[in-house]
Amino acid sequence: MAPFHTRFAPSPTGPLHRGHIYAAQVAHHFARYSGGKFTLRIDDIDHTRCRDQFVNGIYDDLRWLGLTWDGSVPFQTKRLAAYQAALKTLQKLDLVYPCFLSRKELADILTAPHGHPAPASIRDTDKLLPHNEQQRRAATGTAAAWRLRMDKAQQSAATRLSWHDYLTGSHRITPEIFGDAVIARGDIGVSYHLAVVVDDALDHISLVTRGIDLAPSTHLHRLLQALLGLPAPDYLHHELVCDAAGKRLAKRDDAESIAQLRDKGLDQNDLLATLPALPALPRSALS
Ligand code: GLU
């Protein structure tokens, strides 16, 4: 088996909970099991929501659990130039366009009041606002978001792109589920989708392990990798950790943090015993 280079890439917007630890444990396991490398990356691109105290909490929690990482820790906020270069590549290929509409304006145009437009229905939003109004907004300092022109992007990528998941096999990409996805937000100049494909390439990640909730995003990531000429890693989308009621743990629901569990006297083994079993690779991956 080739050594896997995996990563755990938390956003320091709150304390880690057991769901994060399972994600870290899966990534760490496949790196160590294959004699590869495990990178810890701090996904702090949305600097409006990230806090240093949570970065320190991530280090403390991983160290406490013995989930040691290799090499230095990359921070997304140190890579803005690389994201801008990727955006520029897409601009030169004429595969992205500026969108000056706010979310609310888009929702008002595309749906009944208070509804949310289905992502797949968000297309050619530059044609929804008169050209002179776009120019006026640009001149008065409105930062446009950049959207991928999905039809054109799919046509320009090599045909029949797919991605491989070690648990569920090969998937032909269907990035049209995202419509003209936002590739760079107006406020921070980049999006998760653009940053993650650039980061995984810069970090030489060969196996992306992450929760199954992110599997749809992989369709878009694979397309971006092809458009930007980046290598395509393999994937393993694992199950999510749920609470006693079967609901997925989430920071926004104040899931109990690792620090709180530690303060209550739980030890490392007790905590790891509450997590799902690690996924097993199919035989074909082991030869
Ligand atoms: N920072 C992202 C998150 O915490 C990482 C997602 C990924 O693994 O690609 O959801």
XYZ file of C-alpha atoms and ligand atoms in Angstrom:
297
model
C 0.000 0.000 0.000
C 1.314 3.460 -0.869
C 1.828 5.712 2.184
C -1.079 8.128 2.550
C -0.569 11.803 3.263
C -3.728 12.869 5.113
C -4.821 16.027 6.879
C -7.130 17.314 9.574
C -8.254 20.850 8.766
C -10.409 22.347 11.505
C -11.685 25.924 11.452
C -10.864 27.681 14.742
C -14.344 29.128 15.156
C -15.119 27.248 18.367
C -13.834 24.449 20.586
C -13.422 20.951 19.143
C -16.085 18.361 19.959
C -16.080 14.575 19.584
C -17.015 14.852 15.878
C -13.789 16.719 15.180
C -11.778 14.201 17.147
C -13.205 11.340 15.113
C -12.236 13.201 11.905
C -8.735 13.800 13.277
C -8.444 10.188 14.413
C -9.457 8.811 10.990
C -6.914 11.024 9.198
C -4.189 10.228 11.733
C -4.922 6.502 11.562
C -4.589 6.181 7.787
C -1.374 8.172 7.782
C 0.227 6.131 10.548
C -1.140 2.773 9.336
C 0.344 3.297 5.882
C 3.625 4.811 7.061
C 2.636 8.168 5.550
C 2.217 11.685 6.912
C -0.460 13.511 8.880
C -0.785 17.279 8.455
C -2.700 19.567 10.786
C -3.940 22.587 8.844
C -5.747 25.532 10.369
C -8.626 26.549 8.100
C -8.873 30.152 9.247
C -9.858 31.708 5.942
C -13.011 33.201 7.422
C -10.995 35.461 9.712
C -14.152 37.228 10.902
C -15.133 34.081 12.850
C -11.733 32.603 13.814
C -10.043 33.138 17.213
C -6.486 32.413 18.436
C -7.818 30.810 21.610
C -9.480 28.113 19.499
C -6.221 27.464 17.613
C -4.512 26.836 20.958
C -7.413 24.618 22.005
C -6.932 22.505 18.848
C -3.238 21.975 19.700
C -4.065 21.106 23.318
C -6.835 18.641 22.436
C -4.837 16.808 19.763
C -1.741 16.586 21.976
C -3.830 15.314 24.896
C -5.170 12.544 22.649
C -1.745 11.655 21.251
C -2.760 12.628 17.707
C 0.625 14.031 16.711
C 1.099 15.798 13.396
C 4.064 15.987 11.054
C 5.885 19.143 10.050
C 4.727 22.702 10.511
C 1.078 23.742 10.637
C -0.116 25.643 7.560
C -2.601 28.478 8.120
C -4.941 29.499 5.312
C -4.530 33.190 6.168
C -0.861 32.870 5.146
C -1.839 31.598 1.710
C -3.964 34.410 0.354
C -1.577 34.986 -2.574
C -1.948 31.358 -3.675
C -5.752 31.623 -3.618
C -5.615 34.894 -5.576
C -3.367 33.242 -8.167
C -5.869 30.385 -8.543
C -8.719 32.877 -8.943
C -6.691 34.755 -11.536
C -6.204 31.536 -13.501
C -9.970 31.015 -13.590
C -10.482 34.679 -14.558
C -8.008 34.355 -17.433
C -9.858 31.270 -18.633
C -13.061 33.349 -18.475
C -14.681 30.706 -16.278
C -15.736 33.052 -13.466
C -17.721 36.277 -13.350
C -18.326 38.927 -10.706
C -21.662 38.825 -8.902
C -22.771 42.040 -7.215
C -26.064 40.714 -5.882
C -26.481 40.140 -2.165
C -27.927 36.830 -0.975
C -31.161 38.594 -0.146
C -31.433 40.161 -3.593
C -30.800 36.788 -5.211
C -33.406 35.117 -3.024
C -35.908 37.873 -3.880
C -35.266 37.529 -7.601
C -35.210 33.745 -7.799
C -37.810 32.659 -5.261
C -40.967 33.563 -3.429
C -40.470 35.870 -0.419
C -38.408 34.324 2.416
C -37.520 31.294 0.324
C -34.012 30.157 -0.551
C -33.260 29.466 -4.195
C -32.031 25.929 -4.897
C -28.271 26.212 -5.530
C -28.623 24.460 -8.897
C -30.985 27.234 -10.042
C -28.418 29.986 -9.420
C -27.008 30.596 -12.908
C -25.723 33.594 -14.844
C -26.448 35.974 -11.981
C -24.556 38.723 -13.829
C -27.493 38.811 -16.237
C -29.927 39.504 -13.392
C -28.603 43.008 -12.689
C -28.433 45.759 -15.327
C -24.903 46.391 -16.526
C -24.911 50.054 -15.444
C -25.972 49.040 -11.925
C -23.089 46.536 -11.784
C -20.726 49.312 -12.839
C -22.194 51.668 -10.265
C -21.702 49.109 -7.492
C -18.136 48.389 -8.588
C -17.358 52.132 -8.662
C -18.786 52.666 -5.183
C -16.652 49.928 -3.663
C -19.016 46.955 -3.471
C -16.780 43.880 -3.401
C -18.161 41.386 -5.889
C -18.255 37.661 -5.264
C -16.815 35.574 -8.093
C -18.993 32.759 -9.397
C -17.919 29.835 -11.535
C -19.775 29.790 -14.872
C -20.740 26.158 -14.339
C -21.823 25.210 -17.876
C -18.680 26.620 -19.421
C -16.446 25.203 -16.698
C -17.830 21.718 -17.218
C -17.376 22.010 -20.964
C -13.824 23.187 -20.636
C -12.763 20.434 -18.218
C -11.753 17.086 -19.607
C -14.855 14.974 -20.013
C -15.954 12.252 -17.613
C -14.218 13.497 -14.508
C -14.717 11.350 -11.461
C -13.393 11.005 -7.930
C -12.570 7.890 -5.972
C -13.767 7.189 -2.455
C -12.182 4.289 -0.565
C -15.519 3.389 1.009
C -18.034 4.041 -1.779
C -16.014 3.656 -4.979
C -15.928 5.820 -8.073
C -18.259 8.802 -8.566
C -18.822 10.616 -11.860
C -18.883 14.331 -10.976
C -22.150 16.279 -10.846
C -20.964 19.771 -9.845
C -24.059 21.290 -11.476
C -25.806 20.651 -8.133
C -24.043 23.840 -6.986
C -25.158 26.017 -9.901
C -22.713 28.875 -10.503
C -20.934 28.281 -7.190
C -19.245 31.160 -5.373
C -15.513 30.601 -5.773
C -14.450 33.816 -4.062
C -16.600 35.648 -1.533
C -16.763 39.430 -1.754
C -15.793 39.929 1.898
C -12.780 37.582 2.174
C -11.749 37.200 -1.476
C -11.831 33.392 -1.511
C -14.209 30.541 -0.618
C -13.823 27.232 1.167
C -14.063 25.410 -2.184
C -11.221 27.290 -3.844
C -9.019 27.329 -0.743
C -9.369 23.626 -0.026
C -8.261 22.447 -3.465
C -5.277 24.817 -3.446
C -4.372 23.766 0.102
C -4.631 20.040 -0.524
C -2.310 20.459 -3.516
C 0.189 22.665 -1.617
C 0.203 20.177 1.270
C 0.654 17.164 -1.073
C -2.404 15.458 0.385
C -2.967 12.089 -1.293
C -5.994 10.967 0.756
C -8.610 13.478 1.899
C -10.556 12.045 4.832
C -13.549 14.054 6.038
C -17.202 13.699 7.017
C -19.806 12.345 4.637
C -21.611 15.723 4.785
C -18.835 17.098 2.570
C -19.137 14.407 -0.129
C -21.306 16.646 -2.382
C -18.598 19.327 -2.290
C -16.123 16.830 -3.715
C -17.906 17.046 -7.091
C -17.020 20.718 -7.253
C -13.527 20.210 -5.845
C -12.705 17.641 -8.522
C -13.823 20.073 -11.231
C -11.718 22.890 -9.754
C -8.689 20.589 -9.540
C -9.047 19.807 -13.246
C -9.509 23.471 -14.236
C -6.506 24.566 -12.173
C -4.291 21.657 -13.215
C -3.994 20.388 -9.637
C -3.503 16.728 -8.698
C -6.637 14.811 -7.661
C -6.315 13.115 -4.268
C -8.356 10.070 -3.286
C -11.136 10.508 -0.742
C -12.641 8.745 2.215
C -15.865 10.282 3.496
C -16.579 8.858 6.923
C -19.680 8.740 9.071
C -20.564 11.624 11.388
C -20.614 11.448 15.170
C -24.104 11.937 16.582
C -25.500 12.731 20.014
C -27.717 10.379 22.034
C -30.764 11.570 20.080
C -29.076 10.680 16.778
C -28.411 14.296 15.818
C -25.062 15.192 14.317
C -22.781 17.062 16.741
C -22.316 20.710 15.771
C -20.514 23.717 17.203
C -23.578 25.844 16.660
C -25.634 23.535 18.915
C -23.015 23.866 21.651
C -21.910 20.238 21.465
C -19.897 19.391 24.568
C -16.273 20.346 23.934
C -13.257 18.104 24.449
C -11.971 20.567 27.060
C -15.238 20.240 28.996
C -15.088 16.432 28.832
C -11.462 16.544 30.017
C -12.408 18.851 32.898
C -15.112 16.407 33.906
C -12.380 13.790 34.386
C -12.898 11.740 31.242
C -9.622 10.167 30.155
C -8.377 9.667 26.599
C -9.455 6.047 26.344
C -12.944 6.782 27.685
C -13.330 9.468 25.091
C -12.028 7.452 22.142
C -14.307 4.568 23.206
C -17.356 6.784 22.582
C -16.442 7.247 18.908
C -17.482 5.025 15.994
C -15.047 2.295 14.891
C -12.410 3.429 12.414
C -13.367 2.664 8.814
C -11.681 -0.376 7.283
C -10.134 -0.085 3.840
C -11.300 -2.544 1.204
C -8.852 -5.326 0.326
C -8.119 -3.756 -3.050
C -6.593 -0.744 -1.285
C -4.256 -2.878 0.763
C -2.380 -4.610 -2.032
N -12.314 23.481 7.595
C -13.240 22.579 6.980
C -14.249 22.110 8.015
O -13.919 22.164 9.193
C -12.496 21.402 6.391
C -13.315 20.589 5.501
C -12.486 19.568 4.754
O -11.991 18.650 5.427
O -12.348 19.694 3.554
O -15.352 21.759 7.682
